[in-house]
PDB file of C-alpha atoms in Angstrom:
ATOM      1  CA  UNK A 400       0.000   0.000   0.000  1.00 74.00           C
ATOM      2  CA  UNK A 401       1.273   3.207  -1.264  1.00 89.00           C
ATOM      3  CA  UNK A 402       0.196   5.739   0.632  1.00 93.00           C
ATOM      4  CA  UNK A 403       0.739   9.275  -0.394  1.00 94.00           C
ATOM      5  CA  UNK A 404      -2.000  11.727   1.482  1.00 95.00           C
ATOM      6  CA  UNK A 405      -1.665  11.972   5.118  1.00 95.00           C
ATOM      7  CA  UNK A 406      -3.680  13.520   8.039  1.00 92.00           C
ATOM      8  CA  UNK A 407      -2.725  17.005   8.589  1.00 93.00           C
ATOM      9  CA  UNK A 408      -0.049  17.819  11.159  1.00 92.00           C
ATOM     10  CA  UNK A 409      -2.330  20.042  12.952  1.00 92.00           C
ATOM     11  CA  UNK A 410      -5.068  17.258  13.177  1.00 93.00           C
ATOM     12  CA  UNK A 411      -2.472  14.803  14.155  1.00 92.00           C
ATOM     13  CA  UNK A 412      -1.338  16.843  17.054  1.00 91.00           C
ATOM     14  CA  UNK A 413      -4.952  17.541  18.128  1.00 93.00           C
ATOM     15  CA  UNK A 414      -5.685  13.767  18.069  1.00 93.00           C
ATOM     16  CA  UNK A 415      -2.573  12.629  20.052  1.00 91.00           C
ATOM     17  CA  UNK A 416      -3.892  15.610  22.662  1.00 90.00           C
ATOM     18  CA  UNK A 417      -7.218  13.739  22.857  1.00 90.00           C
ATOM     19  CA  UNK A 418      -8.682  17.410  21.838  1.00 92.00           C
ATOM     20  CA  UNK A 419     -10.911  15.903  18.666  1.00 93.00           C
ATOM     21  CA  UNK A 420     -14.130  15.026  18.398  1.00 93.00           C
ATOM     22  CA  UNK A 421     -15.585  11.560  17.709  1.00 94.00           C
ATOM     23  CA  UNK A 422     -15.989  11.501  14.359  1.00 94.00           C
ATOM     24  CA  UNK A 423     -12.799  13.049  13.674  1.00 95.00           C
ATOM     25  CA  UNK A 424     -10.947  10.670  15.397  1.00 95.00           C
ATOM     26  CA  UNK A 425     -12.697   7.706  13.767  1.00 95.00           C
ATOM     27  CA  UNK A 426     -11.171   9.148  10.782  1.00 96.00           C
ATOM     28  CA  UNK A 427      -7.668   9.741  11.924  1.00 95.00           C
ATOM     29  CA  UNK A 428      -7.689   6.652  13.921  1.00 95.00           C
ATOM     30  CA  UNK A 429      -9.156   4.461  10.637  1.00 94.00           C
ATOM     31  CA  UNK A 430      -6.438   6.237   8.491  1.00 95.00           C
ATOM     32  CA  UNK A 431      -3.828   5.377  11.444  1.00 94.00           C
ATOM     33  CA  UNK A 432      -4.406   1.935  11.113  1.00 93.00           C
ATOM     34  CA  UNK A 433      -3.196   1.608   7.492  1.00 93.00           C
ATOM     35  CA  UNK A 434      -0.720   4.040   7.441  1.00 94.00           C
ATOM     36  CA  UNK A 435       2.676   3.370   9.538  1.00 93.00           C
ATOM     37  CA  UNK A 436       4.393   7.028   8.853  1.00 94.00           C
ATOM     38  CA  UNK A 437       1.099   8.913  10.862  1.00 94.00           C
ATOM     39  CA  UNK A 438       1.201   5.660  13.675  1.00 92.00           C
ATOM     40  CA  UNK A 439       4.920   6.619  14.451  1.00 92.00           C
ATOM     41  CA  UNK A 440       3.974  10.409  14.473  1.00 92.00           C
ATOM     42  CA  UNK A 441       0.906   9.642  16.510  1.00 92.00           C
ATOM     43  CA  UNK A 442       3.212   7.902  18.998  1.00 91.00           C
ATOM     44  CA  UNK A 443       5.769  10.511  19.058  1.00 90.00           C
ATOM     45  CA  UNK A 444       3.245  13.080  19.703  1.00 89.00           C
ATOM     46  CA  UNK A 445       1.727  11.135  22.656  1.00 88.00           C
ATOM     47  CA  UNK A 446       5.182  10.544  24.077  1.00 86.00           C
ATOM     48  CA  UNK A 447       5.991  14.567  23.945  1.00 81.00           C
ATOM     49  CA  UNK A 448       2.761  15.030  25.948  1.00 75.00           C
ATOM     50  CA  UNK A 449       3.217  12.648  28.499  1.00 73.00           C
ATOM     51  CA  UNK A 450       6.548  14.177  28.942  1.00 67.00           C
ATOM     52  CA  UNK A 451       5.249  17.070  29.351  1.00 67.00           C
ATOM     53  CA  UNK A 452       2.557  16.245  32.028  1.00 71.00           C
ATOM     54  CA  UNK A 453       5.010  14.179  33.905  1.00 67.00           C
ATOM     55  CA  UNK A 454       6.653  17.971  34.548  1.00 72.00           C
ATOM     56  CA  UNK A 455       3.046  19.244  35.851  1.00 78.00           C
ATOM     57  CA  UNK A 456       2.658  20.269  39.428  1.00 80.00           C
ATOM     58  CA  UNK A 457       0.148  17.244  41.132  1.00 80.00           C
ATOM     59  CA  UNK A 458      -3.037  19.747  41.973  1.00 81.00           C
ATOM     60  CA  UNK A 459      -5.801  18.236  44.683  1.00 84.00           C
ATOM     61  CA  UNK A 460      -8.699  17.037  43.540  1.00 83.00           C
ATOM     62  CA  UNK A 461     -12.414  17.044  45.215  1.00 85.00           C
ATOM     63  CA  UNK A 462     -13.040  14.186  47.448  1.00 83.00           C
ATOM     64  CA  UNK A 463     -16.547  13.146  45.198  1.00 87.00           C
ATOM     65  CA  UNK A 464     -13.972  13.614  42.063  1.00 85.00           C
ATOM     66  CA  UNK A 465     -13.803   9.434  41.267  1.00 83.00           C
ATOM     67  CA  UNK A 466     -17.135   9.177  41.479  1.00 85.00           C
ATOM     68  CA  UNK A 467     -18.496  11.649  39.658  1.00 84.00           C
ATOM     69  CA  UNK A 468     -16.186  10.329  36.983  1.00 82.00           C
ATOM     70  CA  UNK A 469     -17.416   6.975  37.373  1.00 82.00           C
ATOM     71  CA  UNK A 470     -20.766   8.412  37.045  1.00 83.00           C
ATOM     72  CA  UNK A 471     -20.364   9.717  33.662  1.00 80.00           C
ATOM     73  CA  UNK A 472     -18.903   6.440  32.389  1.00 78.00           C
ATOM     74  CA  UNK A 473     -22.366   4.872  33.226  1.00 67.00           C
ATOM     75  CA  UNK A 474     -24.246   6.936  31.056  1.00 63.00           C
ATOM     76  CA  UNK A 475     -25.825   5.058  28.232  1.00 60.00           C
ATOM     77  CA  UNK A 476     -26.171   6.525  24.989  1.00 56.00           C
ATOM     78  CA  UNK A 477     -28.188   5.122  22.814  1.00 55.00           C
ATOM     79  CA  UNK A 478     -27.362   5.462  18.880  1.00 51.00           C
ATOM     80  CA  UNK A 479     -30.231   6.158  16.483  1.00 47.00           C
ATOM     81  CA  UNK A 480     -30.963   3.514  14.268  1.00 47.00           C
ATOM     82  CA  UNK A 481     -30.655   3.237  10.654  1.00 44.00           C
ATOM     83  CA  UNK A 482     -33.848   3.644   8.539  1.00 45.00           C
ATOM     84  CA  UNK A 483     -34.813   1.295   5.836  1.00 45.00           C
ATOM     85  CA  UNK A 484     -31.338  -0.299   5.047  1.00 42.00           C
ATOM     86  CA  UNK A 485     -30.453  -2.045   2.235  1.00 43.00           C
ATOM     87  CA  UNK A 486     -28.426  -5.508   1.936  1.00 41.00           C
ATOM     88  CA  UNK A 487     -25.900  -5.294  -0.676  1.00 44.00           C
ATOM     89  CA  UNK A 488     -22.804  -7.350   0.017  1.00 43.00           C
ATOM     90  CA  UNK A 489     -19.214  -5.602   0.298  1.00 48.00           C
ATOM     91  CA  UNK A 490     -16.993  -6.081  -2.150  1.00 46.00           C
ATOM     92  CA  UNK A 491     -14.784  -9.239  -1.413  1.00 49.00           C
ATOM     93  CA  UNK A 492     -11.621  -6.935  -1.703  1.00 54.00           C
ATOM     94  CA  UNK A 493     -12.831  -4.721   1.293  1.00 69.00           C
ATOM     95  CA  UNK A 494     -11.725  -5.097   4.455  1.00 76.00           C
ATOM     96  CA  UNK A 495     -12.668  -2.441   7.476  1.00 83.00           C
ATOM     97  CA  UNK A 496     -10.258  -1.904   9.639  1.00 87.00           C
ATOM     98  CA  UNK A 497     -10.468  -1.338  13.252  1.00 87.00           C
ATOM     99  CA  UNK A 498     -11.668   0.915  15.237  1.00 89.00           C
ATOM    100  CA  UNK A 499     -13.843   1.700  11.901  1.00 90.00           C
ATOM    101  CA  UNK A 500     -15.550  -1.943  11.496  1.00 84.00           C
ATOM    102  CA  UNK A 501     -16.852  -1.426  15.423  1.00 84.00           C
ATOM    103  CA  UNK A 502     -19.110   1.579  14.158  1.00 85.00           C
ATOM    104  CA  UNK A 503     -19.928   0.169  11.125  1.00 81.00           C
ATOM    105  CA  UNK A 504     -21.010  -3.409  11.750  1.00 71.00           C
ATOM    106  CA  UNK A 505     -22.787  -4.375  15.504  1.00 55.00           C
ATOM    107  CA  UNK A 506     -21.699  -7.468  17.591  1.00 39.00           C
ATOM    108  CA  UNK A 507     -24.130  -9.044  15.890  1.00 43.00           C
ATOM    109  CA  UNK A 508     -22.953  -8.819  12.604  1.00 45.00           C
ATOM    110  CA  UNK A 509     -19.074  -8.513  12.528  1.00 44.00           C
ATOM    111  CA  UNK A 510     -19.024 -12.121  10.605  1.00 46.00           C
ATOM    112  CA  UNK A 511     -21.621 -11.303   8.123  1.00 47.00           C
ATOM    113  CA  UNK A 512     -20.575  -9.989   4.642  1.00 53.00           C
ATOM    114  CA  UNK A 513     -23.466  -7.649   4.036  1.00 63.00           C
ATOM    115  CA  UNK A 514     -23.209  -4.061   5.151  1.00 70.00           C
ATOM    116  CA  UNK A 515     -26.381  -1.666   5.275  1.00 75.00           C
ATOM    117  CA  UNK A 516     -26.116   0.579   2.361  1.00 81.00           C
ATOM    118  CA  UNK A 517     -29.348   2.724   1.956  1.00 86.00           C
ATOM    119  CA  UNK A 518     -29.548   4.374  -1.320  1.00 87.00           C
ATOM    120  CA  UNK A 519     -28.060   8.338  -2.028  1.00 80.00           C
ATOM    121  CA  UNK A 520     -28.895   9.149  -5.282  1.00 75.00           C
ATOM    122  CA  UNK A 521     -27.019   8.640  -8.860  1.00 74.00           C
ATOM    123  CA  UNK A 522     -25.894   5.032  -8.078  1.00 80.00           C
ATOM    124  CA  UNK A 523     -24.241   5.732  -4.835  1.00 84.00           C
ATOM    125  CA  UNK A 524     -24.687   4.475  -1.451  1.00 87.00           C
ATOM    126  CA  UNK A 525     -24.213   5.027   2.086  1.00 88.00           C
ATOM    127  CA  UNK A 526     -24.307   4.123   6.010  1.00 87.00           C
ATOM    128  CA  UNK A 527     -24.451   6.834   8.187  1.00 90.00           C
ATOM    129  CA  UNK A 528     -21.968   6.067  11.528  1.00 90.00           C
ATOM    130  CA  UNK A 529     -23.805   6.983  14.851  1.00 87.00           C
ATOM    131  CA  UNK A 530     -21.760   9.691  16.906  1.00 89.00           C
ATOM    132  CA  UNK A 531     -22.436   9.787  20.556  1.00 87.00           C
ATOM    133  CA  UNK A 532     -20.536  13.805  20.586  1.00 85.00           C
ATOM    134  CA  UNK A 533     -23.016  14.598  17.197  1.00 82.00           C
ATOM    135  CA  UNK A 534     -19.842  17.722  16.769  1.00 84.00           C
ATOM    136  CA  UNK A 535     -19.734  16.387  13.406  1.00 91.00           C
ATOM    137  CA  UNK A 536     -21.411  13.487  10.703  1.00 91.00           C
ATOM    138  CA  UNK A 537     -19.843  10.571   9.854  1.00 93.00           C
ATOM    139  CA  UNK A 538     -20.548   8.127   7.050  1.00 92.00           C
ATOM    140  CA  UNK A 539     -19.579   5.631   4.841  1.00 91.00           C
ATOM    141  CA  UNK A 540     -19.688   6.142   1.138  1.00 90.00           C
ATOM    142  CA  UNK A 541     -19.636   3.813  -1.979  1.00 91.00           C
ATOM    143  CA  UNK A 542     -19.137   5.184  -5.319  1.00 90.00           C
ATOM    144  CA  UNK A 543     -20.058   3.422  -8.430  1.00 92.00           C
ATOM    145  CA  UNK A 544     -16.479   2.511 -10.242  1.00 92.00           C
ATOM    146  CA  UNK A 545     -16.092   5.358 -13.290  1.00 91.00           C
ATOM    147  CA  UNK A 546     -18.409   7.712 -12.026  1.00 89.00           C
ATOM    148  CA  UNK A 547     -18.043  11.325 -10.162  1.00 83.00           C
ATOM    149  CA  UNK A 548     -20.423  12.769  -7.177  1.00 80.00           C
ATOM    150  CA  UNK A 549     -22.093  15.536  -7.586  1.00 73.00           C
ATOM    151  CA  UNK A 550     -20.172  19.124  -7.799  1.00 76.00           C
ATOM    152  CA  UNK A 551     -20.384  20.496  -4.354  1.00 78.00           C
ATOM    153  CA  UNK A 552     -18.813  22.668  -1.649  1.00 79.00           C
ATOM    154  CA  UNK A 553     -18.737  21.871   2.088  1.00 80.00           C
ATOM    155  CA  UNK A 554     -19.990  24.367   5.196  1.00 82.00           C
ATOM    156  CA  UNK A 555     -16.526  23.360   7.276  1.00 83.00           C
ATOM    157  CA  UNK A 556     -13.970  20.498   7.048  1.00 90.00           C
ATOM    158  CA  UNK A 557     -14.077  17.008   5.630  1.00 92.00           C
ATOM    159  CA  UNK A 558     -12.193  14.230   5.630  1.00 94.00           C
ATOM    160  CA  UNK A 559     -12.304  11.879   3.187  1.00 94.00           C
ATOM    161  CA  UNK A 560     -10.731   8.355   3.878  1.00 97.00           C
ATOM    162  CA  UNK A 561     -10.086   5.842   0.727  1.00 95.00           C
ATOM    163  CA  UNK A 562     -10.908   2.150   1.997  1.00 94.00           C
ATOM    164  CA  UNK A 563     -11.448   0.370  -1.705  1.00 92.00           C
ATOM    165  CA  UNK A 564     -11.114   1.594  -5.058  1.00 93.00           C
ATOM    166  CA  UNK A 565      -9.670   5.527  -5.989  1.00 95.00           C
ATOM    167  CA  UNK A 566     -10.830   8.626  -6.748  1.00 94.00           C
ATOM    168  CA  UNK A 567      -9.140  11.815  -8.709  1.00 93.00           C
ATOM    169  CA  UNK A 568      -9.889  15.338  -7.349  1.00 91.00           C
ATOM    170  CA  UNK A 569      -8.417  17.657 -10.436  1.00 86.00           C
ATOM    171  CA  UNK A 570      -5.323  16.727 -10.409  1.00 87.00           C
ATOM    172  CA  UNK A 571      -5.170  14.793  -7.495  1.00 92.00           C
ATOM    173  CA  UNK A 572      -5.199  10.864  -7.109  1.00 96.00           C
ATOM    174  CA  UNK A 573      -5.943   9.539  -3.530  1.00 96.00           C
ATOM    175  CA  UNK A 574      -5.625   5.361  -3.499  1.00 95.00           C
ATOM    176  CA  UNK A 575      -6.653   3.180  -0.509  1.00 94.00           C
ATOM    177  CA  UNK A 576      -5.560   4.337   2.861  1.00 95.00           C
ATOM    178  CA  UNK A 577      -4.948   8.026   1.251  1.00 97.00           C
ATOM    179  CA  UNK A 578      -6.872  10.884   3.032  1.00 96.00           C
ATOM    180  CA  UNK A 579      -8.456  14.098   1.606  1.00 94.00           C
ATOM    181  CA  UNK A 580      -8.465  16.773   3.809  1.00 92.00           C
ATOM    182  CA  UNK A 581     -11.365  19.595   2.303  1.00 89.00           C
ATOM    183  CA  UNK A 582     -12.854  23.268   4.184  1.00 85.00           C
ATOM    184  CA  UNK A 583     -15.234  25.969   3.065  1.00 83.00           C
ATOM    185  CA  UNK A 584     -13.233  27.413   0.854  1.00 83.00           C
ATOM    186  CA  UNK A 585     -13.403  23.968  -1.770  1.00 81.00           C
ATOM    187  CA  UNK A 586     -15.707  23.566  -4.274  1.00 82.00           C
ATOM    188  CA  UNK A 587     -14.905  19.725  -6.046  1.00 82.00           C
ATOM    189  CA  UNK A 588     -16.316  17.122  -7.647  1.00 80.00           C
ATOM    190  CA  UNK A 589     -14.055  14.008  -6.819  1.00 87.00           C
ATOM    191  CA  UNK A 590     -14.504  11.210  -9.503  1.00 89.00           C
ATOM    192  CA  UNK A 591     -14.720   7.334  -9.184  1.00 92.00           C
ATOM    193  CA  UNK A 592     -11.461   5.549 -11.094  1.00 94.00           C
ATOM    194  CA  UNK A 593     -13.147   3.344 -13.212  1.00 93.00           C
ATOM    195  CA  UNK A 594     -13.181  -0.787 -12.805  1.00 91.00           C
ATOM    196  CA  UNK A 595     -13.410  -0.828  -9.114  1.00 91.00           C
ATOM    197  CA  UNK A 596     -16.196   0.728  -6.594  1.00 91.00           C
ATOM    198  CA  UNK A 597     -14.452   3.712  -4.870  1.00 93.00           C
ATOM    199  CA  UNK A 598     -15.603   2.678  -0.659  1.00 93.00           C
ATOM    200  CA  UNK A 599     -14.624   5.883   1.573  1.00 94.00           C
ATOM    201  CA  UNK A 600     -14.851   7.083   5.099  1.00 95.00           C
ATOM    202  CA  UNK A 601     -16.111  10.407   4.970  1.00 94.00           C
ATOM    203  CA  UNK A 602     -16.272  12.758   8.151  1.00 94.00           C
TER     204      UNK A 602
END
């Protein structure tokens, strides 16, 4: 795997700080997992912080402090469910890697080969991913091999992670495990590479 678009120092340094939202780091982490180079400067990040808090003056904490921790960890959030999905099997070439598969696929379904695609217009498909933070939408996408989305802009970032297939954007080619980093100021119309279903995270 040849992997030539990475995450975004910034974004790397705000994920190693633990200062991202969900959906973010689903994409960062996803795009971690097949890409060594942003692992190692994932780790190094981490390390410099822990250094750094290892230097911090120990401050008291509230007696109740543990437990009202402990507290919040009991919370259970419940994740809307999807509406009217559609069985289409994956492509045998796909493979969803951790922590990714988790959100996509329940306990229940981690050893079955059909994913719930509902239909988005023009031949493409998606599943939207349930985020407990709702900061931002997650989803996964599947493009019809040769064929482009529709022209559109975005009102913030997106991330877009490749999984299967490729897709050009102008002059840009971004192959599995690439990631496409967009903001406001982008107006695109990323294209399918034909023979292959182009399967993307997209945050």
């Amino acid at each position: 795997m040849n992997i030539e678009h990475h995450v975004s120092e910034a974004l790397l340094l705000s994920y190693a700080a633990g200062s991202l939202g969900e959906a973010w780091s689903l994409a960062i982490a996803t795009h971690a997992a097949l890409c060594p180079k942003c692992r190692g400067a994932i780790a190094q990040a981490e390390a410099v912080g822990g250094a750094l808090i290892d230097d911090i003056e120990p401050a008291p904490m509230a007696e109740n402090a543990f437990n009202e921790i402990l507290a919040q960890l009991d919370v259970n959030i419940s994740p809307p469910s999807l509406q009217n999905p559609v069985r289409q099997p994956v492509l045998a070439s796909v493979s969803l890697p951790e922590p990714l598969l988790t959100y996509v696929m329940d306990n229940n379904n981690l050893g079955n080969t059909n994913l719930p695609w509902q239909r988005l217009g023009l031949g493409a498909f998606h599943i939207p991913i349930s985020m407990s933070d709702r900061s931002a939408k997650a989803r996964l996408l599947r493009i019809p091999a040769g064929r482009p989305v529709p022209q559109h802009g975005h009102e913030g970032s997106e991330l877009t992670l490749v999984l299967s297939g490729a897709f050009t954007d102008k002059e840009m080619h971004f192959g599995i495990g690439d990631i496409h980093e967009t903001d406001e100021t982008i107006v695109h119309q990323p294209h399918a590479i034909a023979g292959k279903d182009c399967i993307c995270l997209a945050v």
